[in-house]
Tab-separated table of C-alpha atoms in Angstrom:
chain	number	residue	atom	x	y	z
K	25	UNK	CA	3.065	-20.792	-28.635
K	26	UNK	CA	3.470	-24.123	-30.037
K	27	UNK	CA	2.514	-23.433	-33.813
K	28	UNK	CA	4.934	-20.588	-33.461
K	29	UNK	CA	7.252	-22.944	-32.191
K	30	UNK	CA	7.024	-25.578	-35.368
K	31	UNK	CA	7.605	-22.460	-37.793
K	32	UNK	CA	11.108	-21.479	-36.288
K	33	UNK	CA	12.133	-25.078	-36.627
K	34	UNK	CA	12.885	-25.344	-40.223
K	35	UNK	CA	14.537	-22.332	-39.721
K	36	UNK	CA	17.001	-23.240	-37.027
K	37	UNK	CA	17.568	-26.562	-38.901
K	38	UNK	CA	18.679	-24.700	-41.637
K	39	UNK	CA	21.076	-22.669	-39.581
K	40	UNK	CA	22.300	-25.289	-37.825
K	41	UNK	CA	23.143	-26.966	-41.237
K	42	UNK	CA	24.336	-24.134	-42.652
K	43	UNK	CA	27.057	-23.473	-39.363
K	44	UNK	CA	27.837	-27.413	-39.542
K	45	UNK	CA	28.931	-27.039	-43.451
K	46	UNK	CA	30.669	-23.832	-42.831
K	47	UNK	CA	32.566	-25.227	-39.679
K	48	UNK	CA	33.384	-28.054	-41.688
K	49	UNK	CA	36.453	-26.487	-43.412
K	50	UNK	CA	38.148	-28.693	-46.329
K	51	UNK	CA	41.688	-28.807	-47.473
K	52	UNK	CA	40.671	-27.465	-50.696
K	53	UNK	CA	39.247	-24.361	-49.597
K	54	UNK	CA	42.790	-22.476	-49.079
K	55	UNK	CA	43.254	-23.394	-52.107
K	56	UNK	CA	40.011	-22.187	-53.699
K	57	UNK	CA	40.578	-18.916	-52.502
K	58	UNK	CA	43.655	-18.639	-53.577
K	59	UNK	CA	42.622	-19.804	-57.004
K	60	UNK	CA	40.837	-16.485	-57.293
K	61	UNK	CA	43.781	-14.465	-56.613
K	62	UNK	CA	44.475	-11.661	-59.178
K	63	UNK	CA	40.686	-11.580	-60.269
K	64	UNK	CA	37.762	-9.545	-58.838
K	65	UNK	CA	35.966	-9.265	-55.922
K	66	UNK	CA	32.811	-10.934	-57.097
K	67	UNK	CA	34.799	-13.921	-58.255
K	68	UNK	CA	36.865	-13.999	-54.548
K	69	UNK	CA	33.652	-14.101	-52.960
K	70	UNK	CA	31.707	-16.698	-54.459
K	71	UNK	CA	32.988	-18.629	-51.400
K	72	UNK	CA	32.084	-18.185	-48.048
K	73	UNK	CA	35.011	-18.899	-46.384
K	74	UNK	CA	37.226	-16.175	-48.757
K	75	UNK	CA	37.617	-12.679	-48.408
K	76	UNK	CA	39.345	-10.098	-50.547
K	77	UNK	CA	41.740	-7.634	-50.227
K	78	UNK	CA	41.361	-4.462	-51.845
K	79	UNK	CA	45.039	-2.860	-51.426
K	80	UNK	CA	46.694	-5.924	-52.430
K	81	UNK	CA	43.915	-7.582	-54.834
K	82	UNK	CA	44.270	-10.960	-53.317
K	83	UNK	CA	41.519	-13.161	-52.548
K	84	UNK	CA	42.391	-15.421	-49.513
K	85	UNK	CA	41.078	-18.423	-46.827
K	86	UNK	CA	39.641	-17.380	-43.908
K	87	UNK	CA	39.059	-19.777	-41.319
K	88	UNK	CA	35.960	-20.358	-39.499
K	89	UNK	CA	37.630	-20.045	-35.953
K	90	UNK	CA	39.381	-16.689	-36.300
K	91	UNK	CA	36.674	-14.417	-37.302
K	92	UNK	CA	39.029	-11.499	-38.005
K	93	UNK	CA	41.689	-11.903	-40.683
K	94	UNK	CA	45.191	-11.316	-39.475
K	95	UNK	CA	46.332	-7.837	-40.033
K	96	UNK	CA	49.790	-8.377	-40.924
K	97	UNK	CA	47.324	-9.695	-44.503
K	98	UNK	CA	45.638	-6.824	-44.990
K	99	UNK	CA	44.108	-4.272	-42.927
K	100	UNK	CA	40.270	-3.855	-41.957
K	101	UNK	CA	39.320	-1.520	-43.481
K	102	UNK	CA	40.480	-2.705	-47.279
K	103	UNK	CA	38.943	-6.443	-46.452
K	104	UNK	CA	35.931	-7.456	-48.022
K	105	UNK	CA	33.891	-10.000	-46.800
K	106	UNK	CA	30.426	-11.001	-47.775
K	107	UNK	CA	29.972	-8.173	-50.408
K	108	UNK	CA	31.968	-6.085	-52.025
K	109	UNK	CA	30.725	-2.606	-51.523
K	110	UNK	CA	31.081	-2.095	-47.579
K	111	UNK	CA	34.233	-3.127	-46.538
K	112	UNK	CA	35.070	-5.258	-43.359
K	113	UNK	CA	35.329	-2.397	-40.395
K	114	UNK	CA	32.308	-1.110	-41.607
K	115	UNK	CA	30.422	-4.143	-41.648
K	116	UNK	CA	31.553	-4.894	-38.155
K	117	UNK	CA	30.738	-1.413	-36.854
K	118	UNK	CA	27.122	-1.688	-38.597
K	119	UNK	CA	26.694	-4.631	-36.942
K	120	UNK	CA	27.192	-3.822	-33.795
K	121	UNK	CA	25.277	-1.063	-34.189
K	122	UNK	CA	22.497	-2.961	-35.298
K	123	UNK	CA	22.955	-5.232	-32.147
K	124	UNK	CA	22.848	-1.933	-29.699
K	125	UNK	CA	19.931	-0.473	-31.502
K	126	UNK	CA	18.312	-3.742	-30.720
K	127	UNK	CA	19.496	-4.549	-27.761
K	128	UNK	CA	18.451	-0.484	-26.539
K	129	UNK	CA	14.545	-1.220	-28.152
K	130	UNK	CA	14.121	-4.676	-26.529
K	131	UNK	CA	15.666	-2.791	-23.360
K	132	UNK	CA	13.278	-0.059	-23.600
K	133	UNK	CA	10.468	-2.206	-24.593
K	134	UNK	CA	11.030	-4.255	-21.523
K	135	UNK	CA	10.774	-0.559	-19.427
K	136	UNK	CA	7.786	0.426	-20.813
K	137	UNK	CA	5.854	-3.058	-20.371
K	138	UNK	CA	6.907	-2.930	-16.436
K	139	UNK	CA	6.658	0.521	-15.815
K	140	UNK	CA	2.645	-0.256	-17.442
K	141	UNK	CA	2.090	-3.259	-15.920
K	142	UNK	CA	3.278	-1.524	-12.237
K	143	UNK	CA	0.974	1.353	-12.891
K	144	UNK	CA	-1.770	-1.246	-13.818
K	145	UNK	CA	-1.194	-3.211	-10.414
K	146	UNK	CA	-1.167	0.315	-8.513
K	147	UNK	CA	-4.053	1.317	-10.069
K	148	UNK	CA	-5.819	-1.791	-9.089
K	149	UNK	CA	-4.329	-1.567	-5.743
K	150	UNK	CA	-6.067	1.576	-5.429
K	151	UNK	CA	-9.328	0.383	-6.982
K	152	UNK	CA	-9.358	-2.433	-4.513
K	153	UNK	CA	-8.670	0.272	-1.411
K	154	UNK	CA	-11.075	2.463	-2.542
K	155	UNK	CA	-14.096	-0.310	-2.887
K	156	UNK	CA	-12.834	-1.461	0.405
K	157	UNK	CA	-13.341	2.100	1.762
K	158	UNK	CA	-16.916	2.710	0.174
K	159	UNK	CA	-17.556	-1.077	1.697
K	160	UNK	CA	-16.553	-0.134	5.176
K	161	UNK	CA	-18.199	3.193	4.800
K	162	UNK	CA	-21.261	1.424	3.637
K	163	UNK	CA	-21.116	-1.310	6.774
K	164	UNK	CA	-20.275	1.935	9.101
K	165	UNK	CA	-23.654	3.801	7.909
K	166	UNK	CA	-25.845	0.470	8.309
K	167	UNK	CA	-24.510	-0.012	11.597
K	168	UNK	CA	-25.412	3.766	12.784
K	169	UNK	CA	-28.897	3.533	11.151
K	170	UNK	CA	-29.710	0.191	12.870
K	171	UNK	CA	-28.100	1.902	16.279
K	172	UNK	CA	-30.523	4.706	15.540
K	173	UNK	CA	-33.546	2.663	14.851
K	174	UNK	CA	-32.713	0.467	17.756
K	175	UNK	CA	-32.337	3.430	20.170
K	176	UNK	CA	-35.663	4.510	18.902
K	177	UNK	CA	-37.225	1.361	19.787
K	178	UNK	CA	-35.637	1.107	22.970
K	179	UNK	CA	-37.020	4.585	23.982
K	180	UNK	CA	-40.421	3.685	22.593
K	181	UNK	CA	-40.797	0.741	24.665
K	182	UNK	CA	-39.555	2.844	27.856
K	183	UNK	CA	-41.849	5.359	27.255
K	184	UNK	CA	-44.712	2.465	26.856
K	185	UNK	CA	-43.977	1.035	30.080
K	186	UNK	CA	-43.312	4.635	32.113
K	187	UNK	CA	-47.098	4.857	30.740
K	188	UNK	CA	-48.724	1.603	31.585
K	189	UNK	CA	-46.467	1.957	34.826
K	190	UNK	CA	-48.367	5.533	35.516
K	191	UNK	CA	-51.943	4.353	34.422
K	192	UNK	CA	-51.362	1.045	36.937
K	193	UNK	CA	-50.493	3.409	39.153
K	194	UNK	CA	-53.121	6.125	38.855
K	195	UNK	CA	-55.623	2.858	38.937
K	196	UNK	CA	-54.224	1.271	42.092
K	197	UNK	CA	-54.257	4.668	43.782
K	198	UNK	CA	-58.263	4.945	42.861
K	199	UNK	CA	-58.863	1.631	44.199
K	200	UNK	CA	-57.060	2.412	46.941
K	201	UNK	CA	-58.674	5.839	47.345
K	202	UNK	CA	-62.180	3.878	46.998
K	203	UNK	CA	-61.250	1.397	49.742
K	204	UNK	CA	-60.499	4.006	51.976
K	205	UNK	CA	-63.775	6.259	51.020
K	206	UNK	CA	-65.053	2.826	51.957
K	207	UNK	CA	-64.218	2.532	55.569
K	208	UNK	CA	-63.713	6.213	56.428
K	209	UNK	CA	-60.119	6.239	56.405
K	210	UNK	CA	-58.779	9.461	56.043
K	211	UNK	CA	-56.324	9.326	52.661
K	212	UNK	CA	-52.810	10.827	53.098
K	213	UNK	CA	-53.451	13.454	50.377
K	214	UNK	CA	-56.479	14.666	52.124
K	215	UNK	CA	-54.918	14.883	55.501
K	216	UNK	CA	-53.192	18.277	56.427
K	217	UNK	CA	-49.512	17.927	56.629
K	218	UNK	CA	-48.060	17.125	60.238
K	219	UNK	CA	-46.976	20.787	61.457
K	220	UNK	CA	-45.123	21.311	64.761
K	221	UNK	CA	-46.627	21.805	68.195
């Protein structure tokens, strides 16, 4: 940005000079002009503060702070100012033309590069939603698998100790069925069941 910076100042040194000098009007420039009366264009325009008049072939001052010449002098569209092939009006008109087309391009350009740059941040937007999605989704299946495999495990283990429960069991009752075999006690299970007198 900088280099860029350095190049435009020549540039707008030149133009400020160049505005200075022509704001600077001199006594002698009315005069100048009017000097070149009678003659041609090329010779009324040789100064930059003159302007010719077609209809009247008069070459006259005009100064820096009214840009237009006064009409009652000549009209618009016979003035010539800065060349002498396009006449004043349709200098003006050209250049405000030139300042719409412009104007309309930088305008457009400026549309384009936010309507891009808000489609960029929606697509990223979306991007960013859609990772977040596959994320959560991601998270969501790792939690159900490591439900699943704890639930496994869980049931494992319950079925371990339902079957070290049942072979204590099945062991105590032997020892117990030995104990009584032992003594001569009668065991439950051998007994008849109590019926009714």
């Amino acid at each position: 940005m900088l280099p860029r910076l350095r190049a435009l100042l020549p540039i707008a040194v030149c133009v400020m000079l160049a505005l200075i000098h022509g704001c600077s009007a001199e006594d002698g420039d009315d005069a100048k002009c009017a000097a070149q009366s009678g003659k041609d264009c090329h010779a009324c325009l040789q100064f930059a503060q003159c302007y010719y008049c077609t209809s009247s072939k008069k070459c006259a001052y005009n100064p820096v702070n009214s840009f237009l010449p006064k009409a009652s002098d000549c009209s618009l569209a016979d003035v010539r100012w800065g060349t002498c092939w396009v006449n004043f009006l349709a200098l003006i008109i050209s250049l405000v033309v030139i300042v719409l087309v412009i104007a309309l391009s930088i305008g457009c350009w400026c549309h384009c590069w936010c309507k891009r740059r808000r489609t960029r941040s929606v697509e990223r937007d979306e991007q960013s939603v859609e990772r977040d999605e596959q994320r959560y989704a991601r998270e969501r299946q790792e939690r159900e698998q490591r439900v699943e495999r704890d639930e496994q495990r869980y049931a494992r283990e319950r079925q371990e100790r339902e079957q070290r429960q049942a072979e204590r069991r099945a062991e105590r009752q032997t020892r117990t069925d030995a104990i009584r075999d032992k003594y001569g006690l009668s065991s439950p299970a051998r007994d008849p069941p109590y019926t009714a007198l």
